[in-house]
């Protein structure tokens, strides 16, 4: 995306001056030029600054919508949908086809299954706006499919301020109702900080340092007994019930100031936020098998879980502005913790019994990002540079699960037969990046307002992930009294020893226990932009990008390295955009480009991972390839005033070797992996409208109000193309080709793609800005989440309609200005529903009520 920072009037005068010689040069010397028409006079600054097809969430939109995170705020834009509450899909394409940047710099991800950062990590209070670029420009990395999401943090203020706010909220399915919990680390858990309880025990760490598997073949019974007794017991294993799940609450404070000097301006801003929320899910979780022409239930389970989500965030920024130079240093910290307690009961065909699985977990995600940028002007030459370093961590200590079987009307636990495990897993993802861009306004008699640009960017992403899994077994079948013991008594020190519970490490029994991965890219580009004809502006450029991606599985018990996989490719990626500003408030845009999508690290790593969202296991496929994408776009734009517009667009994408998720049966249940489908096409249309209306009726309650009507709709059609001779490379074939039609059905939709997406906003705000109210509706039609196992239909989800309402009112009390707010979410009571369907048979893979939410807030700015 190319930005023009000059004021509108100055830019138009400059454009006029540049156009006049070009027009005069093409005229007969004796011809008099009476008039020069300049287009774009009334096009709003925000939209005019980009030469690409883009959608923008402004600071005003963030306030009006009241969304807590960047992920939620982006669902209001045309063609964007939210999956799992964390990942944004652009035009129905999965998160792999969307890149996320923070102030133009790439971000690492703490998610085991994704390299792209989940956008629920970014609270809206740190954002000044978000730009979603839907057509590719060569100054950005080549990984681009659906769109590029650039999060812009708040800037330094023009004058000193201090602001703070608090909110309280509740959910109809959770708050003050029955739920589950466990003690864990005690009171400090409420702040998302473990007090040391969940640290890996010292004796276990010493055993790991030997490089040997912790079991009876490597350690004597005395040592194993001491190791087993070193694990936490009652505070981790014992599930507790509560009749009053707490209310949700949040607090944030921000401050900033600026100093003006003779030589420049210095500004600082700081933000801190804390959010504590609860959610209870009472879910039906089934698995099905193909039965003749229909489906039959194989696993019929009911899951009862309660999550406590704690978010801590902080941002600091220092900016220095000189006459022709500026510098900015931004630091961001986000800590997102989920404390989960779960109990799953029901009939299991695999276990040949009625079972109950009790689990506790602590999922800790942390992001630290620091970046520095600079901008310099030397006449017509502009230089911009940036450097960044970011690190994310995901730490899951004491992920504990125990299984019980229903025997004679009571649930019994037999460690000799029943599954139980204690898992410790860690993931660290680091990125470093740097780039420099040059822009030069070239005065010439042929192309008006010609800007030549070029630049270079370096990006280095490194990841390390490992998992340690332990279980307690017995050498004999315990008596009924032993099996009846409450879990904290059963796993007490008294029962751990050679004649009772024996510790055994099972790390790596279902795939590699660890992997390392890296991606290093170097990119250089050149680009030209200018007015090639009156009212016609073109941008043409090409990017050369080289990338090397390595994924190496690690055997934690052998010094011999396992076979890894490396993808090394060089790409020439051209892009062109033409904008015809045929009227002063209307224009047409056309865009074409070639881009790529690389496999995500986890998709290549043969490490087994249990996803807590879906309760399914994932394992990577080392035999994946890059995808190449051809992108075509066209859009008509009409602007009414700043921030008010109507657009209609068409888009088409041709994807060579898209990566798809496939489901297979494994001994313990359904398992998802990945493969490259042969080809896919995506095409569709989107329309967007946003306008404020003011009326003169003689009624003060109508005349003193601006009425907002905003709506967008996206139709997307996608088809996977599979020919008779096409092959794929599934993990189970160990790198050998297999007929594609055995895994992918020709004509099916791409995963994650909803045919219909729509948003509607109806609201009003008083002309004095004191009161604002908005009704917001978001709709997404059903979408595929994974390919079904052989012969079975795909897994699908039906998001439905989410209806929200927000209200803000400013008032003065004790000489101080306050803002009160009310937010109501999911007013229609939409539920989460993932299913398989064939004929009249339906399998509820994961179905639960989301509940209706209500929150109130109060904020003040000094």
mmCIF file of C-alpha atoms in Angstrom, residues 398-677:
data_model
loop_
_atom_site.group_PDB
_atom_site.id
_atom_site.type_symbol
_atom_site.label_atom_id
_atom_site.label_comp_id
_atom_site.label_asym_id
_atom_site.label_seq_id
_atom_site.Cartn_x
_atom_site.Cartn_y
_atom_site.Cartn_z
ATOM 1 C CA UNK A 398 0.115 -29.679 34.213
ATOM 2 C CA UNK A 399 -2.395 -30.472 31.491
ATOM 3 C CA UNK A 400 -4.062 -33.244 33.498
ATOM 4 C CA UNK A 401 -6.673 -35.815 32.420
ATOM 5 C CA UNK A 402 -8.147 -38.929 34.087
ATOM 6 C CA UNK A 403 -10.685 -41.450 32.792
ATOM 7 C CA UNK A 404 -13.395 -43.235 34.780
ATOM 8 C CA UNK A 405 -15.671 -46.089 33.701
ATOM 9 C CA UNK A 406 -19.241 -46.584 34.852
ATOM 10 C CA UNK A 407 -19.368 -49.909 36.680
ATOM 11 C CA UNK A 408 -22.385 -50.982 38.707
ATOM 12 C CA UNK A 409 -23.789 -47.475 38.795
ATOM 13 C CA UNK A 410 -20.570 -45.765 40.008
ATOM 14 C CA UNK A 411 -17.567 -44.265 38.222
ATOM 15 C CA UNK A 412 -14.313 -46.122 38.953
ATOM 16 C CA UNK A 413 -10.748 -45.312 37.948
ATOM 17 C CA UNK A 414 -8.359 -48.155 37.204
ATOM 18 C CA UNK A 415 -4.843 -46.840 36.445
ATOM 19 C CA UNK A 416 -3.903 -50.192 34.943
ATOM 20 C CA UNK A 417 -6.463 -49.848 32.135
ATOM 21 C CA UNK A 418 -7.848 -46.339 32.069
ATOM 22 C CA UNK A 419 -6.224 -43.483 30.222
ATOM 23 C CA UNK A 420 -4.604 -40.792 32.348
ATOM 24 C CA UNK A 421 -1.837 -38.364 31.592
ATOM 25 C CA UNK A 422 0.093 -35.338 32.824
ATOM 26 C CA UNK A 423 1.410 -33.213 29.969
ATOM 27 C CA UNK A 424 3.876 -30.305 29.978
ATOM 28 C CA UNK A 425 4.286 -28.478 26.670
ATOM 29 C CA UNK A 426 6.093 -25.333 25.640
ATOM 30 C CA UNK A 427 6.320 -23.341 22.449
ATOM 31 C CA UNK A 428 8.532 -20.353 21.724
ATOM 32 C CA UNK A 429 8.211 -18.370 18.506
ATOM 33 C CA UNK A 430 10.535 -15.474 17.689
ATOM 34 C CA UNK A 431 10.644 -13.064 14.782
ATOM 35 C CA UNK A 432 13.178 -10.473 13.780
ATOM 36 C CA UNK A 433 12.699 -8.150 10.878
ATOM 37 C CA UNK A 434 14.059 -5.046 9.239
ATOM 38 C CA UNK A 435 13.248 -3.088 6.143
ATOM 39 C CA UNK A 436 13.920 0.121 4.283
ATOM 40 C CA UNK A 437 11.827 1.890 1.649
ATOM 41 C CA UNK A 438 12.750 4.723 -0.710
ATOM 42 C CA UNK A 439 10.213 6.975 -2.440
ATOM 43 C CA UNK A 440 11.118 9.617 -4.947
ATOM 44 C CA UNK A 441 8.778 12.066 -6.672
ATOM 45 C CA UNK A 442 10.151 12.356 -10.185
ATOM 46 C CA UNK A 443 9.310 15.543 -12.015
ATOM 47 C CA UNK A 444 8.662 14.720 -15.678
ATOM 48 C CA UNK A 445 6.484 15.917 -18.583
ATOM 49 C CA UNK A 446 4.834 12.536 -19.285
ATOM 50 C CA UNK A 447 3.394 11.058 -16.065
ATOM 51 C CA UNK A 448 1.849 13.392 -13.519
ATOM 52 C CA UNK A 449 2.712 12.948 -9.851
ATOM 53 C CA UNK A 450 5.081 10.090 -10.620
ATOM 54 C CA UNK A 451 6.479 8.375 -7.533
ATOM 55 C CA UNK A 452 9.176 5.717 -7.850
ATOM 56 C CA UNK A 453 9.748 3.460 -4.894
ATOM 57 C CA UNK A 454 11.881 0.508 -3.959
ATOM 58 C CA UNK A 455 13.000 -1.298 -0.896
ATOM 59 C CA UNK A 456 14.319 -4.354 0.861
ATOM 60 C CA UNK A 457 12.965 -6.413 3.770
ATOM 61 C CA UNK A 458 14.443 -9.222 5.835
ATOM 62 C CA UNK A 459 12.397 -11.537 8.016
ATOM 63 C CA UNK A 460 13.542 -14.343 10.321
ATOM 64 C CA UNK A 461 11.057 -16.559 12.175
ATOM 65 C CA UNK A 462 12.225 -19.298 14.531
ATOM 66 C CA UNK A 463 10.134 -21.742 16.541
ATOM 67 C CA UNK A 464 10.837 -24.506 19.038
ATOM 68 C CA UNK A 465 8.118 -26.734 20.455
ATOM 69 C CA UNK A 466 8.331 -29.700 22.806
ATOM 70 C CA UNK A 467 5.973 -31.794 24.889
ATOM 71 C CA UNK A 468 6.524 -34.192 27.798
ATOM 72 C CA UNK A 469 3.804 -36.678 28.727
ATOM 73 C CA UNK A 470 3.645 -38.892 31.817
ATOM 74 C CA UNK A 471 1.128 -41.368 33.192
ATOM 75 C CA UNK A 472 0.751 -43.567 36.236
ATOM 76 C CA UNK A 473 0.243 -47.297 35.685
ATOM 77 C CA UNK A 474 -0.073 -50.402 37.869
ATOM 78 C CA UNK A 475 1.245 -53.948 37.495
ATOM 79 C CA UNK A 476 -1.998 -55.480 38.746
ATOM 80 C CA UNK A 477 -5.702 -54.755 38.821
ATOM 81 C CA UNK A 478 -6.495 -52.795 41.998
ATOM 82 C CA UNK A 479 -9.432 -53.737 44.185
ATOM 83 C CA UNK A 480 -12.711 -51.822 44.099
ATOM 84 C CA UNK A 481 -11.911 -49.828 47.239
ATOM 85 C CA UNK A 482 -8.771 -48.506 45.537
ATOM 86 C CA UNK A 483 -10.702 -47.575 42.378
ATOM 87 C CA UNK A 484 -13.396 -45.811 44.439
ATOM 88 C CA UNK A 485 -10.949 -43.382 46.055
ATOM 89 C CA UNK A 486 -11.371 -39.685 45.458
ATOM 90 C CA UNK A 487 -8.748 -38.580 42.952
ATOM 91 C CA UNK A 488 -6.607 -36.596 45.415
ATOM 92 C CA UNK A 489 -6.452 -39.605 47.766
ATOM 93 C CA UNK A 490 -5.863 -42.039 44.898
ATOM 94 C CA UNK A 491 -2.827 -40.108 43.626
ATOM 95 C CA UNK A 492 -1.446 -39.329 47.072
ATOM 96 C CA UNK A 493 2.088 -40.257 48.091
ATOM 97 C CA UNK A 494 0.732 -43.242 50.012
ATOM 98 C CA UNK A 495 -0.361 -44.992 46.784
ATOM 99 C CA UNK A 496 2.725 -44.139 44.707
ATOM 100 C CA UNK A 497 5.431 -46.799 44.851
ATOM 101 C CA UNK A 498 6.530 -50.216 43.521
ATOM 102 C CA UNK A 499 3.422 -51.898 44.932
ATOM 103 C CA UNK A 500 1.038 -49.233 43.714
ATOM 104 C CA UNK A 501 1.143 -46.443 41.147
ATOM 105 C CA UNK A 502 4.270 -46.424 38.971
ATOM 106 C CA UNK A 503 5.368 -43.375 36.976
ATOM 107 C CA UNK A 504 6.010 -43.940 33.268
ATOM 108 C CA UNK A 505 6.900 -41.412 30.597
ATOM 109 C CA UNK A 506 5.017 -41.904 27.316
ATOM 110 C CA UNK A 507 6.509 -38.910 25.489
ATOM 111 C CA UNK A 508 6.659 -39.407 21.730
ATOM 112 C CA UNK A 509 4.547 -42.560 21.622
ATOM 113 C CA UNK A 510 2.200 -40.966 19.066
ATOM 114 C CA UNK A 511 4.693 -39.014 16.959
ATOM 115 C CA UNK A 512 7.636 -36.690 17.422
ATOM 116 C CA UNK A 513 7.665 -35.073 20.857
ATOM 117 C CA UNK A 514 9.425 -31.920 19.691
ATOM 118 C CA UNK A 515 10.293 -29.999 16.591
ATOM 119 C CA UNK A 516 12.202 -26.917 15.550
ATOM 120 C CA UNK A 517 11.305 -24.738 12.606
ATOM 121 C CA UNK A 518 12.542 -21.624 10.863
ATOM 122 C CA UNK A 519 11.590 -19.374 7.985
ATOM 123 C CA UNK A 520 13.977 -16.806 6.545
ATOM 124 C CA UNK A 521 12.909 -14.528 3.718
ATOM 125 C CA UNK A 522 14.616 -11.760 1.775
ATOM 126 C CA UNK A 523 12.509 -9.522 -0.417
ATOM 127 C CA UNK A 524 13.288 -6.620 -2.732
ATOM 128 C CA UNK A 525 10.869 -4.634 -4.849
ATOM 129 C CA UNK A 526 10.541 -1.781 -7.270
ATOM 130 C CA UNK A 527 7.337 0.098 -7.973
ATOM 131 C CA UNK A 528 6.091 3.075 -9.898
ATOM 132 C CA UNK A 529 2.916 5.047 -9.296
ATOM 133 C CA UNK A 530 1.521 7.992 -11.135
ATOM 134 C CA UNK A 531 -1.240 9.505 -13.215
ATOM 135 C CA UNK A 532 -0.797 7.915 -16.629
ATOM 136 C CA UNK A 533 -3.748 9.792 -18.107
ATOM 137 C CA UNK A 534 -6.104 12.467 -16.840
ATOM 138 C CA UNK A 535 -7.929 11.012 -13.808
ATOM 139 C CA UNK A 536 -6.274 7.594 -14.321
ATOM 140 C CA UNK A 537 -3.729 6.516 -11.728
ATOM 141 C CA UNK A 538 -1.661 3.351 -12.006
ATOM 142 C CA UNK A 539 0.611 1.429 -9.695
ATOM 143 C CA UNK A 540 2.927 -1.180 -11.184
ATOM 144 C CA UNK A 541 5.606 -3.152 -9.401
ATOM 145 C CA UNK A 542 7.353 -6.448 -8.945
ATOM 146 C CA UNK A 543 8.806 -8.163 -5.886
ATOM 147 C CA UNK A 544 11.538 -10.773 -5.802
ATOM 148 C CA UNK A 545 11.316 -12.895 -2.696
ATOM 149 C CA UNK A 546 13.431 -15.819 -1.650
ATOM 150 C CA UNK A 547 12.429 -17.979 1.280
ATOM 151 C CA UNK A 548 13.816 -21.008 3.083
ATOM 152 C CA UNK A 549 11.566 -22.916 5.462
ATOM 153 C CA UNK A 550 12.914 -25.783 7.561
ATOM 154 C CA UNK A 551 10.949 -28.068 9.880
ATOM 155 C CA UNK A 552 12.930 -30.625 11.862
ATOM 156 C CA UNK A 553 11.333 -33.275 14.067
ATOM 157 C CA UNK A 554 13.318 -34.031 17.225
ATOM 158 C CA UNK A 555 13.656 -37.349 19.029
ATOM 159 C CA UNK A 556 14.172 -36.317 22.643
ATOM 160 C CA UNK A 557 15.778 -39.659 23.518
ATOM 161 C CA UNK A 558 18.252 -40.049 20.680
ATOM 162 C CA UNK A 559 21.180 -37.888 19.561
ATOM 163 C CA UNK A 560 20.545 -38.980 15.974
ATOM 164 C CA UNK A 561 18.524 -36.279 14.221
ATOM 165 C CA UNK A 562 15.308 -37.283 12.524
ATOM 166 C CA UNK A 563 14.747 -36.576 8.879
ATOM 167 C CA UNK A 564 13.591 -33.006 8.311
ATOM 168 C CA UNK A 565 11.968 -31.179 5.430
ATOM 169 C CA UNK A 566 13.128 -28.008 3.756
ATOM 170 C CA UNK A 567 11.234 -25.809 1.326
ATOM 171 C CA UNK A 568 13.364 -23.327 -0.594
ATOM 172 C CA UNK A 569 11.816 -21.252 -3.339
ATOM 173 C CA UNK A 570 12.409 -18.033 -5.241
ATOM 174 C CA UNK A 571 9.475 -16.075 -6.591
ATOM 175 C CA UNK A 572 8.895 -13.141 -8.889
ATOM 176 C CA UNK A 573 5.641 -11.570 -7.716
ATOM 177 C CA UNK A 574 4.191 -8.829 -9.947
ATOM 178 C CA UNK A 575 1.279 -6.583 -8.982
ATOM 179 C CA UNK A 576 -0.618 -3.829 -10.768
ATOM 180 C CA UNK A 577 -3.493 -1.548 -9.784
ATOM 181 C CA UNK A 578 -5.278 1.015 -11.958
ATOM 182 C CA UNK A 579 -7.659 3.617 -10.514
ATOM 183 C CA UNK A 580 -9.918 5.658 -12.780
ATOM 184 C CA UNK A 581 -11.264 8.711 -10.914
ATOM 185 C CA UNK A 582 -13.914 9.445 -13.557
ATOM 186 C CA UNK A 583 -15.912 11.812 -11.312
ATOM 187 C CA UNK A 584 -14.917 14.000 -8.404
ATOM 188 C CA UNK A 585 -16.529 11.597 -5.932
ATOM 189 C CA UNK A 586 -16.396 8.299 -7.841
ATOM 190 C CA UNK A 587 -13.730 5.940 -9.077
ATOM 191 C CA UNK A 588 -13.034 2.457 -10.411
ATOM 192 C CA UNK A 589 -10.173 0.258 -9.244
ATOM 193 C CA UNK A 590 -8.685 -2.761 -11.020
ATOM 194 C CA UNK A 591 -6.005 -5.003 -9.519
ATOM 195 C CA UNK A 592 -4.009 -8.074 -10.565
ATOM 196 C CA UNK A 593 -1.186 -9.859 -8.767
ATOM 197 C CA UNK A 594 0.585 -13.109 -8.088
ATOM 198 C CA UNK A 595 1.247 -14.166 -4.478
ATOM 199 C CA UNK A 596 2.067 -17.269 -2.431
ATOM 200 C CA UNK A 597 1.043 -19.140 0.715
ATOM 201 C CA UNK A 598 3.505 -21.301 2.618
ATOM 202 C CA UNK A 599 2.663 -24.258 4.878
ATOM 203 C CA UNK A 600 2.530 -23.355 8.527
ATOM 204 C CA UNK A 601 5.156 -24.913 10.754
ATOM 205 C CA UNK A 602 2.735 -27.093 12.673
ATOM 206 C CA UNK A 603 1.245 -28.457 9.458
ATOM 207 C CA UNK A 604 4.624 -29.930 8.535
ATOM 208 C CA UNK A 605 5.726 -31.123 11.976
ATOM 209 C CA UNK A 606 4.883 -34.783 12.773
ATOM 210 C CA UNK A 607 4.100 -33.928 16.397
ATOM 211 C CA UNK A 608 0.766 -34.920 17.916
ATOM 212 C CA UNK A 609 -1.230 -32.058 19.432
ATOM 213 C CA UNK A 610 -4.602 -32.049 21.210
ATOM 214 C CA UNK A 611 -6.623 -28.956 20.332
ATOM 215 C CA UNK A 612 -8.663 -27.893 23.387
ATOM 216 C CA UNK A 613 -11.184 -26.073 21.174
ATOM 217 C CA UNK A 614 -12.268 -29.111 19.146
ATOM 218 C CA UNK A 615 -11.036 -31.960 21.377
ATOM 219 C CA UNK A 616 -9.367 -33.460 18.313
ATOM 220 C CA UNK A 617 -5.752 -34.409 17.787
ATOM 221 C CA UNK A 618 -3.650 -32.930 14.991
ATOM 222 C CA UNK A 619 -0.489 -34.249 13.412
ATOM 223 C CA UNK A 620 1.550 -32.565 10.693
ATOM 224 C CA UNK A 621 2.465 -33.736 7.214
ATOM 225 C CA UNK A 622 6.110 -33.193 6.182
ATOM 226 C CA UNK A 623 5.203 -33.578 2.502
ATOM 227 C CA UNK A 624 3.525 -30.212 1.917
ATOM 228 C CA UNK A 625 4.341 -27.589 -0.734
ATOM 229 C CA UNK A 626 3.881 -23.862 -1.198
ATOM 230 C CA UNK A 627 0.666 -22.637 -2.794
ATOM 231 C CA UNK A 628 0.748 -20.076 -5.618
ATOM 232 C CA UNK A 629 -2.148 -17.663 -6.122
ATOM 233 C CA UNK A 630 -3.353 -15.473 -8.988
ATOM 234 C CA UNK A 631 -5.494 -12.559 -7.715
ATOM 235 C CA UNK A 632 -7.871 -10.379 -9.762
ATOM 236 C CA UNK A 633 -10.017 -7.551 -8.344
ATOM 237 C CA UNK A 634 -12.318 -4.801 -9.563
ATOM 238 C CA UNK A 635 -14.233 -2.293 -7.449
ATOM 239 C CA UNK A 636 -16.486 0.720 -7.984
ATOM 240 C CA UNK A 637 -16.335 3.358 -5.210
ATOM 241 C CA UNK A 638 -18.644 6.284 -4.507
ATOM 242 C CA UNK A 639 -17.818 8.722 -1.682
ATOM 243 C CA UNK A 640 -20.359 10.966 0.001
ATOM 244 C CA UNK A 641 -18.200 12.537 2.708
ATOM 245 C CA UNK A 642 -15.318 11.609 4.930
ATOM 246 C CA UNK A 643 -15.905 8.054 6.177
ATOM 247 C CA UNK A 644 -19.101 7.686 4.110
ATOM 248 C CA UNK A 645 -19.129 5.618 0.942
ATOM 249 C CA UNK A 646 -20.699 2.941 -1.245
ATOM 250 C CA UNK A 647 -18.642 0.277 -3.005
ATOM 251 C CA UNK A 648 -19.317 -2.734 -5.235
ATOM 252 C CA UNK A 649 -16.543 -5.163 -6.113
ATOM 253 C CA UNK A 650 -15.721 -8.432 -7.870
ATOM 254 C CA UNK A 651 -12.810 -10.761 -7.119
ATOM 255 C CA UNK A 652 -11.289 -13.965 -8.478
ATOM 256 C CA UNK A 653 -8.475 -16.167 -7.177
ATOM 257 C CA UNK A 654 -6.831 -19.227 -8.683
ATOM 258 C CA UNK A 655 -4.909 -21.255 -6.090
ATOM 259 C CA UNK A 656 -2.423 -23.892 -7.152
ATOM 260 C CA UNK A 657 -1.987 -26.658 -4.511
ATOM 261 C CA UNK A 658 -4.074 -25.201 -1.647
ATOM 262 C CA UNK A 659 -3.508 -26.826 1.740
ATOM 263 C CA UNK A 660 -6.530 -28.616 3.201
ATOM 264 C CA UNK A 661 -7.191 -30.351 6.519
ATOM 265 C CA UNK A 662 -8.259 -34.013 6.369
ATOM 266 C CA UNK A 663 -9.671 -36.249 9.090
ATOM 267 C CA UNK A 664 -8.573 -39.837 9.684
ATOM 268 C CA UNK A 665 -9.461 -42.482 12.224
ATOM 269 C CA UNK A 666 -6.824 -43.283 14.849
ATOM 270 C CA UNK A 667 -6.844 -45.663 17.774
ATOM 271 C CA UNK A 668 -7.850 -42.940 20.234
ATOM 272 C CA UNK A 669 -10.350 -41.079 18.034
ATOM 273 C CA UNK A 670 -10.477 -38.684 15.120
ATOM 274 C CA UNK A 671 -7.167 -37.230 13.987
ATOM 275 C CA UNK A 672 -6.644 -34.296 11.618
ATOM 276 C CA UNK A 673 -3.729 -33.857 9.271
ATOM 277 C CA UNK A 674 -3.018 -31.809 6.133
ATOM 278 C CA UNK A 675 -2.353 -32.194 2.420
ATOM 279 C CA UNK A 676 -2.139 -30.136 -0.771
ATOM 280 C CA UNK A 677 -5.288 -30.390 -2.869
#
